[in-house]
PDB file of C-alpha atoms in Angstrom:
ATOM      1  CA  MET Q   1       0.000   0.000   0.000  1.00 40.00           C
ATOM      2  CA  SER Q   2       1.324   3.442  -0.894  1.00 45.00           C
ATOM      3  CA  SER Q   3       2.667   5.651   1.884  1.00 48.00           C
ATOM      4  CA  HIS Q   4       0.903   8.726   0.467  1.00 54.00           C
ATOM      5  CA  PRO Q   5      -2.719   9.496  -0.461  1.00 57.00           C
ATOM      6  CA  THR Q   6      -1.975  10.602  -4.023  1.00 77.00           C
ATOM      7  CA  GLY Q   7       0.659   9.656  -6.538  1.00 94.00           C
ATOM      8  CA  LYS Q   8       3.749  11.807  -6.994  1.00 98.00           C
ATOM      9  CA  ARG Q   9       5.691  12.956 -10.019  1.00 98.00           C
ATOM     10  CA  ILE Q  10       9.082  11.270  -9.682  1.00 98.00           C
ATOM     11  CA  VAL Q  11      12.175  11.634 -11.820  1.00 98.00           C
ATOM     12  CA  PHE Q  12      14.196   8.421 -11.541  1.00 98.00           C
ATOM     13  CA  THR Q  13      17.789   8.320 -12.784  1.00 98.00           C
ATOM     14  CA  GLY Q  14      19.253   4.992 -13.859  1.00 98.00           C
ATOM     15  CA  GLY Q  15      15.856   3.346 -14.080  1.00 98.00           C
ATOM     16  CA  SER Q  16      16.966   1.015 -16.871  1.00 98.00           C
ATOM     17  CA  GLY Q  17      19.521  -0.684 -14.613  1.00 98.00           C
ATOM     18  CA  LYS Q  18      19.314  -3.791 -12.449  1.00 98.00           C
ATOM     19  CA  ALA Q  19      17.545  -2.158  -9.519  1.00 98.00           C
ATOM     20  CA  GLY Q  20      15.507   0.349 -11.514  1.00 98.00           C
ATOM     21  CA  ARG Q  21      13.894  -2.342 -13.642  1.00 97.00           C
ATOM     22  CA  HIS Q  22      12.114  -3.531 -10.489  1.00 98.00           C
ATOM     23  CA  ILE Q  23      11.767  -0.283  -8.543  1.00 98.00           C
ATOM     24  CA  ILE Q  24       9.947   1.630 -11.287  1.00 98.00           C
ATOM     25  CA  PRO Q  25       7.172  -0.991 -11.695  1.00 98.00           C
ATOM     26  CA  TYR Q  26       6.648  -0.893  -7.924  1.00 98.00           C
ATOM     27  CA  LEU Q  27       6.425   2.900  -7.901  1.00 98.00           C
ATOM     28  CA  LEU Q  28       3.977   2.822 -10.812  1.00 98.00           C
ATOM     29  CA  SER Q  29       1.844   0.306  -8.930  1.00 97.00           C
ATOM     30  CA  GLN Q  30       1.611   2.839  -6.077  1.00 97.00           C
ATOM     31  CA  GLY Q  31       0.117   5.444  -8.418  1.00 97.00           C
ATOM     32  CA  HIS Q  32       3.225   7.505  -9.107  1.00 98.00           C
ATOM     33  CA  GLN Q  33       4.210   9.025 -12.448  1.00 98.00           C
ATOM     34  CA  ILE Q  34       7.772   8.284 -13.521  1.00 98.00           C
ATOM     35  CA  LEU Q  35      10.242   9.928 -15.891  1.00 98.00           C
ATOM     36  CA  ASN Q  36      13.357   7.824 -16.419  1.00 98.00           C
ATOM     37  CA  LEU Q  37      16.712   9.499 -17.091  1.00 98.00           C
ATOM     38  CA  ASP Q  38      19.195   7.006 -18.504  1.00 98.00           C
ATOM     39  CA  LEU Q  39      21.483   6.358 -21.443  1.00 98.00           C
ATOM     40  CA  VAL Q  40      19.344   3.439 -22.655  1.00 97.00           C
ATOM     41  CA  PRO Q  41      15.552   2.965 -22.710  1.00 97.00           C
ATOM     42  CA  HIS Q  42      13.679   1.252 -19.902  1.00 97.00           C
ATOM     43  CA  PRO Q  43      12.663  -2.310 -20.874  1.00 95.00           C
ATOM     44  CA  ASP Q  44       9.005  -1.326 -20.507  1.00 95.00           C
ATOM     45  CA  PRO Q  45       8.269   0.965 -23.462  1.00 93.00           C
ATOM     46  CA  ALA Q  46       5.467   2.573 -21.439  1.00 93.00           C
ATOM     47  CA  VAL Q  47       8.143   4.125 -19.184  1.00 97.00           C
ATOM     48  CA  PHE Q  48       9.322   7.287 -20.925  1.00 98.00           C
ATOM     49  CA  THR Q  49      13.103   7.700 -20.961  1.00 98.00           C
ATOM     50  CA  ILE Q  50      15.090  10.833 -21.755  1.00 98.00           C
ATOM     51  CA  LYS Q  51      18.676  10.032 -22.713  1.00 98.00           C
ATOM     52  CA  THR Q  52      20.672  12.206 -20.315  1.00 98.00           C
ATOM     53  CA  ASP Q  53      24.355  12.678 -19.548  1.00 98.00           C
ATOM     54  CA  LEU Q  54      24.141  13.354 -15.822  1.00 98.00           C
ATOM     55  CA  THR Q  55      27.720  14.619 -15.708  1.00 98.00           C
ATOM     56  CA  ASN Q  56      26.534  17.565 -17.815  1.00 98.00           C
ATOM     57  CA  SER Q  57      24.886  20.060 -15.474  1.00 98.00           C
ATOM     58  CA  GLY Q  58      22.908  21.739 -18.249  1.00 98.00           C
ATOM     59  CA  GLU Q  59      21.380  18.462 -19.360  1.00 98.00           C
ATOM     60  CA  VAL Q  60      20.405  17.668 -15.774  1.00 98.00           C
ATOM     61  CA  PHE Q  61      18.674  21.025 -15.212  1.00 98.00           C
ATOM     62  CA  ASN Q  62      16.781  20.616 -18.481  1.00 98.00           C
ATOM     63  CA  ALA Q  63      15.818  16.992 -17.864  1.00 98.00           C
ATOM     64  CA  LEU Q  64      14.473  17.737 -14.383  1.00 98.00           C
ATOM     65  CA  SER Q  65      12.230  20.439 -15.838  1.00 98.00           C
ATOM     66  CA  SER Q  66      11.013  18.397 -18.831  1.00 98.00           C
ATOM     67  CA  PRO Q  67       7.598  16.884 -19.576  1.00 98.00           C
ATOM     68  CA  PHE Q  68       7.274  13.281 -18.436  1.00 98.00           C
ATOM     69  CA  ASN Q  69       6.030  12.201 -21.871  1.00 97.00           C
ATOM     70  CA  MET Q  70       4.824  13.616 -25.170  1.00 96.00           C
ATOM     71  CA  ASP Q  71       1.214  13.807 -23.989  1.00 96.00           C
ATOM     72  CA  GLU Q  72       2.135  16.459 -21.435  1.00 97.00           C
ATOM     73  CA  TYR Q  73       2.541  19.069 -24.166  1.00 97.00           C
ATOM     74  CA  ALA Q  74      -1.262  19.220 -24.100  1.00 97.00           C
ATOM     75  CA  LEU Q  75      -1.287  20.437 -20.487  1.00 97.00           C
ATOM     76  CA  PRO Q  76      -1.954  24.158 -19.896  1.00 97.00           C
ATOM     77  CA  SER Q  77       1.166  24.259 -17.717  1.00 97.00           C
ATOM     78  CA  LEU Q  78       3.809  21.741 -16.686  1.00 96.00           C
ATOM     79  CA  PRO Q  79       3.697  20.574 -13.051  1.00 96.00           C
ATOM     80  CA  PRO Q  80       7.144  20.241 -11.444  1.00 96.00           C
ATOM     81  CA  PRO Q  81       8.469  16.948 -10.083  1.00 98.00           C
ATOM     82  CA  ASP Q  82       7.710  16.113  -6.467  1.00 98.00           C
ATOM     83  CA  ALA Q  83      10.808  13.967  -6.021  1.00 98.00           C
ATOM     84  CA  VAL Q  84      14.050  12.839  -7.610  1.00 99.00           C
ATOM     85  CA  ILE Q  85      15.441   9.348  -7.008  1.00 99.00           C
ATOM     86  CA  HIS Q  86      19.045   9.140  -8.183  1.00 98.00           C
ATOM     87  CA  PHE Q  87      20.332   5.623  -8.874  1.00 98.00           C
ATOM     88  CA  ALA Q  88      22.359   6.206 -12.051  1.00 98.00           C
ATOM     89  CA  ALA Q  89      26.052   5.446 -11.576  1.00 98.00           C
ATOM     90  CA  TYR Q  90      28.920   3.220 -12.515  1.00 98.00           C
ATOM     91  CA  ALA Q  91      27.637   0.311 -10.429  1.00 98.00           C
ATOM     92  CA  ARG Q  92      31.017  -1.034  -9.283  1.00 98.00           C
ATOM     93  CA  ASN Q  93      34.736  -0.836  -9.862  1.00 98.00           C
ATOM     94  CA  LEU Q  94      36.393  -2.076 -13.073  1.00 98.00           C
ATOM     95  CA  LEU Q  95      33.667  -1.014 -15.468  1.00 98.00           C
ATOM     96  CA  VAL Q  96      35.891   1.951 -16.325  1.00 98.00           C
ATOM     97  CA  PRO Q  97      39.220   3.102 -14.856  1.00 98.00           C
ATOM     98  CA  ASP Q  98      39.090   4.150 -11.210  1.00 98.00           C
ATOM     99  CA  ASN Q  99      39.401   7.867 -11.838  1.00 98.00           C
ATOM    100  CA  GLU Q 100      36.404   7.786 -14.188  1.00 98.00           C
ATOM    101  CA  THR Q 101      34.373   5.762 -11.669  1.00 98.00           C
ATOM    102  CA  PHE Q 102      35.035   8.466  -9.098  1.00 98.00           C
ATOM    103  CA  ARG Q 103      34.512  11.384 -11.488  1.00 98.00           C
ATOM    104  CA  GLY Q 104      31.350  10.084 -13.077  1.00 98.00           C
ATOM    105  CA  ASN Q 105      29.665   9.116  -9.832  1.00 98.00           C
ATOM    106  CA  THR Q 106      30.561  12.194  -7.823  1.00 98.00           C
ATOM    107  CA  VAL Q 107      29.860  14.732 -10.581  1.00 98.00           C
ATOM    108  CA  SER Q 108      26.525  13.190 -11.554  1.00 98.00           C
ATOM    109  CA  THR Q 109      25.383  13.047  -7.931  1.00 98.00           C
ATOM    110  CA  TYR Q 110      26.384  16.657  -7.364  1.00 98.00           C
ATOM    111  CA  ASN Q 111      24.592  17.768 -10.526  1.00 98.00           C
ATOM    112  CA  VAL Q 112      21.367  15.930  -9.701  1.00 99.00           C
ATOM    113  CA  ILE Q 113      21.184  17.186  -6.118  1.00 99.00           C
ATOM    114  CA  GLU Q 114      22.103  20.762  -7.052  1.00 98.00           C
ATOM    115  CA  ALA Q 115      19.591  20.947  -9.894  1.00 98.00           C
ATOM    116  CA  ALA Q 116      16.812  19.430  -7.806  1.00 98.00           C
ATOM    117  CA  CYS Q 117      17.377  21.872  -4.962  1.00 98.00           C
ATOM    118  CA  LYS Q 118      17.625  24.926  -7.214  1.00 98.00           C
ATOM    119  CA  LEU Q 119      14.489  23.872  -9.100  1.00 98.00           C
ATOM    120  CA  GLY Q 120      12.557  23.668  -5.842  1.00 98.00           C
ATOM    121  CA  ILE Q 121      12.167  19.884  -5.678  1.00 98.00           C
ATOM    122  CA  LYS Q 122      11.696  19.035  -2.026  1.00 98.00           C
ATOM    123  CA  LYS Q 123      12.510  15.313  -1.900  1.00 98.00           C
ATOM    124  CA  ILE Q 124      15.751  13.768  -3.125  1.00 98.00           C
ATOM    125  CA  VAL Q 125      16.766  10.142  -2.612  1.00 99.00           C
ATOM    126  CA  ILE Q 126      20.236   8.976  -3.651  1.00 99.00           C
ATOM    127  CA  ALA Q 127      21.806   5.546  -3.914  1.00 98.00           C
ATOM    128  CA  SER Q 128      24.785   5.084  -1.661  1.00 98.00           C
ATOM    129  CA  SER Q 129      26.194   1.622  -1.064  1.00 98.00           C
ATOM    130  CA  GLU Q 130      27.068  -1.162   1.357  1.00 98.00           C
ATOM    131  CA  THR Q 131      30.625  -0.759   0.079  1.00 98.00           C
ATOM    132  CA  VAL Q 132      31.201   2.313   2.261  1.00 98.00           C
ATOM    133  CA  TYR Q 133      31.546  -0.078   5.220  1.00 98.00           C
ATOM    134  CA  GLY Q 134      34.989  -0.826   3.847  1.00 98.00           C
ATOM    135  CA  VAL Q 135      35.137  -4.575   3.201  1.00 98.00           C
ATOM    136  CA  CYS Q 136      33.327  -5.220  -0.085  1.00 98.00           C
ATOM    137  CA  PHE Q 137      36.045  -3.915  -2.413  1.00 98.00           C
ATOM    138  CA  THR Q 138      39.033  -3.964  -0.090  1.00 97.00           C
ATOM    139  CA  GLN Q 139      42.281  -5.538  -1.302  1.00 97.00           C
ATOM    140  CA  GLY Q 140      42.672  -8.934   0.330  1.00 97.00           C
ATOM    141  CA  ASP Q 141      40.791 -10.050   3.419  1.00 97.00           C
ATOM    142  CA  ALA Q 142      39.585  -7.503   5.961  1.00 97.00           C
ATOM    143  CA  ASP Q 143      37.364  -7.470   9.005  1.00 98.00           C
ATOM    144  CA  TYR Q 144      34.564  -5.079   9.851  1.00 98.00           C
ATOM    145  CA  HIS Q 145      35.140  -2.860  12.894  1.00 98.00           C
ATOM    146  CA  SER Q 146      32.075  -4.161  14.728  1.00 98.00           C
ATOM    147  CA  PHE Q 147      28.638  -5.719  14.274  1.00 98.00           C
ATOM    148  CA  PRO Q 148      25.921  -4.878  13.483  1.00 98.00           C
ATOM    149  CA  LEU Q 149      26.748  -2.443  10.694  1.00 98.00           C
ATOM    150  CA  GLU Q 150      24.558   0.570  11.420  1.00 98.00           C
ATOM    151  CA  GLU Q 151      24.413   4.083  10.057  1.00 98.00           C
ATOM    152  CA  ASP Q 152      26.687   5.592  12.746  1.00 98.00           C
ATOM    153  CA  TYR Q 153      29.533   3.214  11.854  1.00 98.00           C
ATOM    154  CA  ASP Q 154      32.941   4.803  11.138  1.00 97.00           C
ATOM    155  CA  VAL Q 155      32.950   4.167   7.394  1.00 98.00           C
ATOM    156  CA  ASP Q 156      36.454   3.981   5.895  1.00 97.00           C
ATOM    157  CA  PRO Q 157      36.508   2.417   2.413  1.00 98.00           C
ATOM    158  CA  GLU Q 158      39.734   2.155   0.423  1.00 97.00           C
ATOM    159  CA  ASP Q 159      38.387   1.837  -3.135  1.00 98.00           C
ATOM    160  CA  SER Q 160      37.288   4.435  -5.685  1.00 98.00           C
ATOM    161  CA  TYR Q 161      33.692   3.258  -6.053  1.00 98.00           C
ATOM    162  CA  ALA Q 162      32.928   3.300  -2.338  1.00 98.00           C
ATOM    163  CA  CYS Q 163      34.757   6.601  -1.960  1.00 98.00           C
ATOM    164  CA  SER Q 164      32.541   8.092  -4.669  1.00 98.00           C
ATOM    165  CA  LYS Q 165      29.460   6.924  -2.781  1.00 98.00           C
ATOM    166  CA  LEU Q 166      30.742   8.409   0.468  1.00 98.00           C
ATOM    167  CA  CYS Q 167      31.307  11.716  -1.348  1.00 98.00           C
ATOM    168  CA  GLY Q 168      27.709  11.491  -2.553  1.00 98.00           C
ATOM    169  CA  GLU Q 169      26.516  11.228   1.041  1.00 98.00           C
ATOM    170  CA  ARG Q 170      28.530  14.312   1.985  1.00 98.00           C
ATOM    171  CA  THR Q 171      27.136  16.207  -1.011  1.00 98.00           C
ATOM    172  CA  ALA Q 172      23.627  15.237   0.081  1.00 98.00           C
ATOM    173  CA  ARG Q 173      24.279  16.488   3.597  1.00 98.00           C
ATOM    174  CA  THR Q 174      25.686  19.772   2.280  1.00 98.00           C
ATOM    175  CA  PHE Q 175      22.642  20.589   0.163  1.00 98.00           C
ATOM    176  CA  ALA Q 176      20.186  19.406   2.816  1.00 98.00           C
ATOM    177  CA  ARG Q 177      21.731  21.901   5.203  1.00 98.00           C
ATOM    178  CA  ARG Q 178      21.792  24.726   2.642  1.00 98.00           C
ATOM    179  CA  TYR Q 179      18.158  24.189   1.646  1.00 98.00           C
ATOM    180  CA  ASN Q 180      16.832  23.207   5.047  1.00 97.00           C
ATOM    181  CA  LYS Q 181      14.687  26.347   5.358  1.00 97.00           C
ATOM    182  CA  GLN Q 182      13.066  25.515   2.022  1.00 97.00           C
ATOM    183  CA  GLY Q 183      11.984  22.125   3.407  1.00 98.00           C
ATOM    184  CA  VAL Q 184      14.298  19.966   1.308  1.00 98.00           C
ATOM    185  CA  ASP Q 185      14.912  16.389   2.441  1.00 98.00           C
ATOM    186  CA  VAL Q 186      17.816  14.337   1.079  1.00 98.00           C
ATOM    187  CA  TYR Q 187      17.965  10.667   2.017  1.00 98.00           C
ATOM    188  CA  ALA Q 188      20.959   8.448   1.168  1.00 99.00           C
ATOM    189  CA  LEU Q 189      20.332   4.700   0.907  1.00 99.00           C
ATOM    190  CA  ARG Q 190      23.258   2.410   1.689  1.00 99.00           C
ATOM    191  CA  ILE Q 191      22.008  -0.305  -0.605  1.00 98.00           C
ATOM    192  CA  GLY Q 192      22.968  -3.921   0.003  1.00 98.00           C
ATOM    193  CA  ASN Q 193      23.695  -6.536  -2.639  1.00 98.00           C
ATOM    194  CA  VAL Q 194      20.691  -6.236  -4.969  1.00 98.00           C
ATOM    195  CA  ILE Q 195      18.977  -9.550  -5.700  1.00 98.00           C
ATOM    196  CA  GLU Q 196      16.531 -10.065  -8.572  1.00 98.00           C
ATOM    197  CA  PRO Q 197      13.863 -12.799  -8.340  1.00 97.00           C
ATOM    198  CA  HIS Q 198      15.661 -15.244 -10.649  1.00 97.00           C
ATOM    199  CA  GLU Q 199      18.886 -14.993  -8.655  1.00 98.00           C
ATOM    200  CA  TYR Q 200      17.567 -16.819  -5.573  1.00 97.00           C
ATOM    201  CA  SER Q 201      17.483 -20.274  -7.163  1.00 96.00           C
ATOM    202  CA  ARG Q 202      20.615 -19.567  -9.194  1.00 96.00           C
ATOM    203  CA  ASP Q 203      22.900 -18.142  -6.500  1.00 97.00           C
ATOM    204  CA  PHE Q 204      21.675 -18.812  -2.981  1.00 97.00           C
ATOM    205  CA  PRO Q 205      22.381 -22.563  -2.839  1.00 96.00           C
ATOM    206  CA  ALA Q 206      26.060 -21.746  -3.339  1.00 96.00           C
ATOM    207  CA  PHE Q 207      25.881 -18.967  -0.742  1.00 96.00           C
ATOM    208  CA  ILE Q 208      24.476 -21.438   1.783  1.00 95.00           C
ATOM    209  CA  GLN Q 209      27.090 -24.065   0.976  1.00 96.00           C
ATOM    210  CA  ASN Q 210      29.969 -21.590   1.285  1.00 97.00           C
ATOM    211  CA  PRO Q 211      29.068 -18.667   3.576  1.00 97.00           C
ATOM    212  CA  ALA Q 212      32.567 -17.201   3.329  1.00 97.00           C
ATOM    213  CA  VAL Q 213      31.800 -15.882  -0.165  1.00 97.00           C
ATOM    214  CA  ARG Q 214      29.222 -13.520   1.360  1.00 98.00           C
ATOM    215  CA  LYS Q 215      31.575 -11.788   3.810  1.00 98.00           C
ATOM    216  CA  ARG Q 216      32.147  -8.863   1.457  1.00 98.00           C
ATOM    217  CA  ASN Q 217      28.368  -8.300   1.431  1.00 98.00           C
ATOM    218  CA  ALA Q 218      28.148  -8.746   5.222  1.00 98.00           C
ATOM    219  CA  TRP Q 219      25.918 -11.797   4.660  1.00 98.00           C
ATOM    220  CA  SER Q 220      23.126  -9.388   3.726  1.00 98.00           C
ATOM    221  CA  TYR Q 221      21.087  -8.444   0.644  1.00 98.00           C
ATOM    222  CA  ILE Q 222      18.177  -6.380  -0.641  1.00 98.00           C
ATOM    223  CA  ASP Q 223      15.473  -7.798  -2.871  1.00 98.00           C
ATOM    224  CA  ALA Q 224      15.046  -5.420  -5.825  1.00 98.00           C
ATOM    225  CA  ARG Q 225      11.280  -5.360  -5.271  1.00 98.00           C
ATOM    226  CA  ASP Q 226      11.656  -4.499  -1.594  1.00 98.00           C
ATOM    227  CA  LEU Q 227      13.973  -1.706  -2.671  1.00 98.00           C
ATOM    228  CA  GLY Q 228      10.983  -0.340  -4.576  1.00 98.00           C
ATOM    229  CA  GLN Q 229       9.025  -0.285  -1.326  1.00 98.00           C
ATOM    230  CA  ILE Q 230      11.892   1.565   0.366  1.00 98.00           C
ATOM    231  CA  CYS Q 231      11.943   4.226  -2.352  1.00 98.00           C
ATOM    232  CA  ASP Q 232       8.185   4.647  -2.007  1.00 98.00           C
ATOM    233  CA  LEU Q 233       8.508   5.039   1.768  1.00 98.00           C
ATOM    234  CA  CYS Q 234      11.243   7.655   1.308  1.00 98.00           C
ATOM    235  CA  VAL Q 235       9.021   9.680  -0.993  1.00 98.00           C
ATOM    236  CA  GLY Q 236       6.194   9.467   1.512  1.00 97.00           C
ATOM    237  CA  LYS Q 237       8.131  10.523   4.627  1.00 97.00           C
ATOM    238  CA  SER Q 238       9.035  14.211   4.811  1.00 97.00           C
ATOM    239  CA  GLY Q 239      10.620  16.515   7.342  1.00 97.00           C
ATOM    240  CA  LEU Q 240      13.704  14.451   8.208  1.00 98.00           C
ATOM    241  CA  GLY Q 241      16.304  16.674   6.509  1.00 98.00           C
ATOM    242  CA  PHE Q 242      19.422  14.664   5.725  1.00 98.00           C
ATOM    243  CA  GLN Q 243      19.309  10.976   6.579  1.00 98.00           C
ATOM    244  CA  VAL Q 244      21.315   7.852   5.851  1.00 98.00           C
ATOM    245  CA  PHE Q 245      19.469   4.526   5.795  1.00 98.00           C
ATOM    246  CA  ASN Q 246      20.793   1.024   5.315  1.00 98.00           C
ATOM    247  CA  ALA Q 247      18.602  -0.451   2.578  1.00 98.00           C
ATOM    248  CA  THR Q 248      18.675  -4.187   3.220  1.00 98.00           C
ATOM    249  CA  ASN Q 249      16.371  -7.072   3.942  1.00 98.00           C
ATOM    250  CA  SER Q 250      16.103  -8.277   7.512  1.00 98.00           C
ATOM    251  CA  TYR Q 251      17.683 -11.721   7.411  1.00 98.00           C
ATOM    252  CA  ILE Q 252      21.224 -13.089   7.302  1.00 98.00           C
ATOM    253  CA  THR Q 253      22.086 -15.269   4.291  1.00 97.00           C
ATOM    254  CA  VAL Q 254      23.241 -18.158   6.470  1.00 97.00           C
ATOM    255  CA  GLU Q 255      21.442 -21.396   7.250  1.00 94.00           C
ATOM    256  CA  GLY Q 256      21.405 -23.306  10.524  1.00 93.00           C
ATOM    257  CA  LYS Q 257      23.051 -20.840  12.920  1.00 96.00           C
ATOM    258  CA  LYS Q 258      21.933 -17.810  14.860  1.00 97.00           C
ATOM    259  CA  THR Q 259      23.461 -14.540  13.685  1.00 98.00           C
ATOM    260  CA  GLY Q 260      25.497 -13.900  16.844  1.00 97.00           C
ATOM    261  CA  GLU Q 261      26.867 -17.435  16.896  1.00 97.00           C
ATOM    262  CA  PHE Q 262      27.801 -17.315  13.228  1.00 98.00           C
ATOM    263  CA  LEU Q 263      29.570 -13.956  13.529  1.00 98.00           C
ATOM    264  CA  GLN Q 264      31.563 -15.056  16.561  1.00 97.00           C
ATOM    265  CA  GLU Q 265      32.785 -18.095  14.623  1.00 97.00           C
ATOM    266  CA  SER Q 266      33.452 -16.289  11.331  1.00 97.00           C
ATOM    267  CA  CYS Q 267      34.886 -13.025  12.699  1.00 98.00           C
ATOM    268  CA  PRO Q 268      36.191 -13.867  16.193  1.00 98.00           C
ATOM    269  CA  LYS Q 269      38.137 -10.607  16.523  1.00 97.00           C
ATOM    270  CA  VAL Q 270      35.157  -8.366  15.703  1.00 98.00           C
ATOM    271  CA  LYS Q 271      33.126  -6.947  18.567  1.00 98.00           C
ATOM    272  CA  ILE Q 272      29.344  -7.389  18.621  1.00 98.00           C
ATOM    273  CA  THR Q 273      28.022  -4.165  20.143  1.00 97.00           C
ATOM    274  CA  ARG Q 274      24.456  -5.220  20.965  1.00 97.00           C
ATOM    275  CA  GLU Q 275      22.299  -8.309  21.110  1.00 96.00           C
ATOM    276  CA  MET Q 276      21.247  -9.298  17.621  1.00 97.00           C
ATOM    277  CA  GLY Q 277      18.089 -11.022  16.480  1.00 96.00           C
ATOM    278  CA  GLU Q 278      18.199 -14.738  15.795  1.00 97.00           C
ATOM    279  CA  ARG Q 279      18.316 -14.228  12.005  1.00 97.00           C
ATOM    280  CA  GLU Q 280      19.144 -10.499  11.913  1.00 98.00           C
ATOM    281  CA  ALA Q 281      21.269  -9.414   8.967  1.00 98.00           C
ATOM    282  CA  PRO Q 282      24.674  -8.035  10.037  1.00 98.00           C
ATOM    283  CA  LEU Q 283      24.040  -5.029   7.768  1.00 98.00           C
ATOM    284  CA  SER Q 284      21.143  -3.921   9.927  1.00 98.00           C
ATOM    285  CA  ASN Q 285      17.952  -2.352   8.614  1.00 98.00           C
ATOM    286  CA  ARG Q 286      16.650  -1.475  12.085  1.00 98.00           C
ATOM    287  CA  LYS Q 287      16.632   2.283  11.403  1.00 98.00           C
ATOM    288  CA  ILE Q 288      14.651   2.057   8.177  1.00 98.00           C
ATOM    289  CA  ARG Q 289      12.116  -0.230   9.840  1.00 98.00           C
ATOM    290  CA  GLU Q 290      11.692   2.047  12.848  1.00 98.00           C
ATOM    291  CA  VAL Q 291      11.774   5.407  11.020  1.00 98.00           C
ATOM    292  CA  LEU Q 292      10.099   4.621   7.689  1.00 98.00           C
ATOM    293  CA  GLY Q 293       8.080   1.543   8.594  1.00 98.00           C
ATOM    294  CA  PHE Q 294       9.780  -0.798   6.129  1.00 98.00           C
ATOM    295  CA  LYS Q 295       8.510  -4.391   6.186  1.00 97.00           C
ATOM    296  CA  ASP Q 296      10.350  -6.674   3.823  1.00 94.00           C
ATOM    297  CA  GLN Q 297       8.233  -8.984   1.725  1.00 97.00           C
ATOM    298  CA  HIS Q 298      10.923 -11.195   0.205  1.00 97.00           C
ATOM    299  CA  ASP Q 299      12.756 -13.377   2.713  1.00 97.00           C
ATOM    300  CA  TRP Q 300      15.304 -15.422   0.746  1.00 97.00           C
ATOM    301  CA  LYS Q 301      14.292 -18.609   2.588  1.00 95.00           C
ATOM    302  CA  SER Q 302      10.850 -18.541   0.979  1.00 95.00           C
ATOM    303  CA  TYR Q 303      12.512 -18.966  -2.439  1.00 96.00           C
ATOM    304  CA  ILE Q 304      14.915 -21.793  -1.566  1.00 91.00           C
ATOM    305  CA  LYS Q 305      13.673 -25.366  -1.153  1.00 76.00           C
ATOM    306  CA  GLY Q 306      15.048 -27.464   1.642  1.00 56.00           C
TER     307      GLY Q 306
END
């Protein structure tokens, strides 16, 4: 059920990507109107896409003030967007050289947030990443500082991708402070390993057989459809200013052991700072559940037989 009484006009960047292909249908099902900004069309031809270079500030300003489709030229005036959800990015390291990963991600995030604020758009949601917790793309093996991983953790990544995402969070905080009196909210989602429906049967049996392969993802994940719910909840909750939320499902990707027991065995040198739920994911979503009311619908165990 939607978290708002009427649908919103939402500009979504990167909607043709892995996460966006599932988030946009969810947002549409909640009654929202969507304009996709991407370099390639959305797989659903009913979703209008404007090809946009987000590292070009002029293109971003123009795209955020564009009609959502050709039919809107018939309107007597063009209503502005209610929200911008920014997911477009180089999605990991080694797609391009490191300096371009950093440049493209930081510049595009700055441009989107700046344009949205200066155009009077009050709600901005950006995609940060689990990688800021410093283990996912580290060189060699590394331990986390403590468990659970929560939003007040001392994030210290060493790679270019995670650094670009951390810079995005700081950019979000900067603009949220500058435009606080105008009522602008900017929420950064530290998104876990995104799982599409077909990936449960393909990948999770191996994860269960060899839990060590999931250390870099903190034995956590986010179902792409539940990420749609999170985006909807972010659009519906106003007045929080700048916020960081872990965007993950609730349950650890380990079978047969309680979370605390498993972590003590797998990471014996890492401190556990509070009692953890029996199946609680180490990359904790407690804040997003308590503040936004997130209730995940896609527990991985319901998709794996045995």
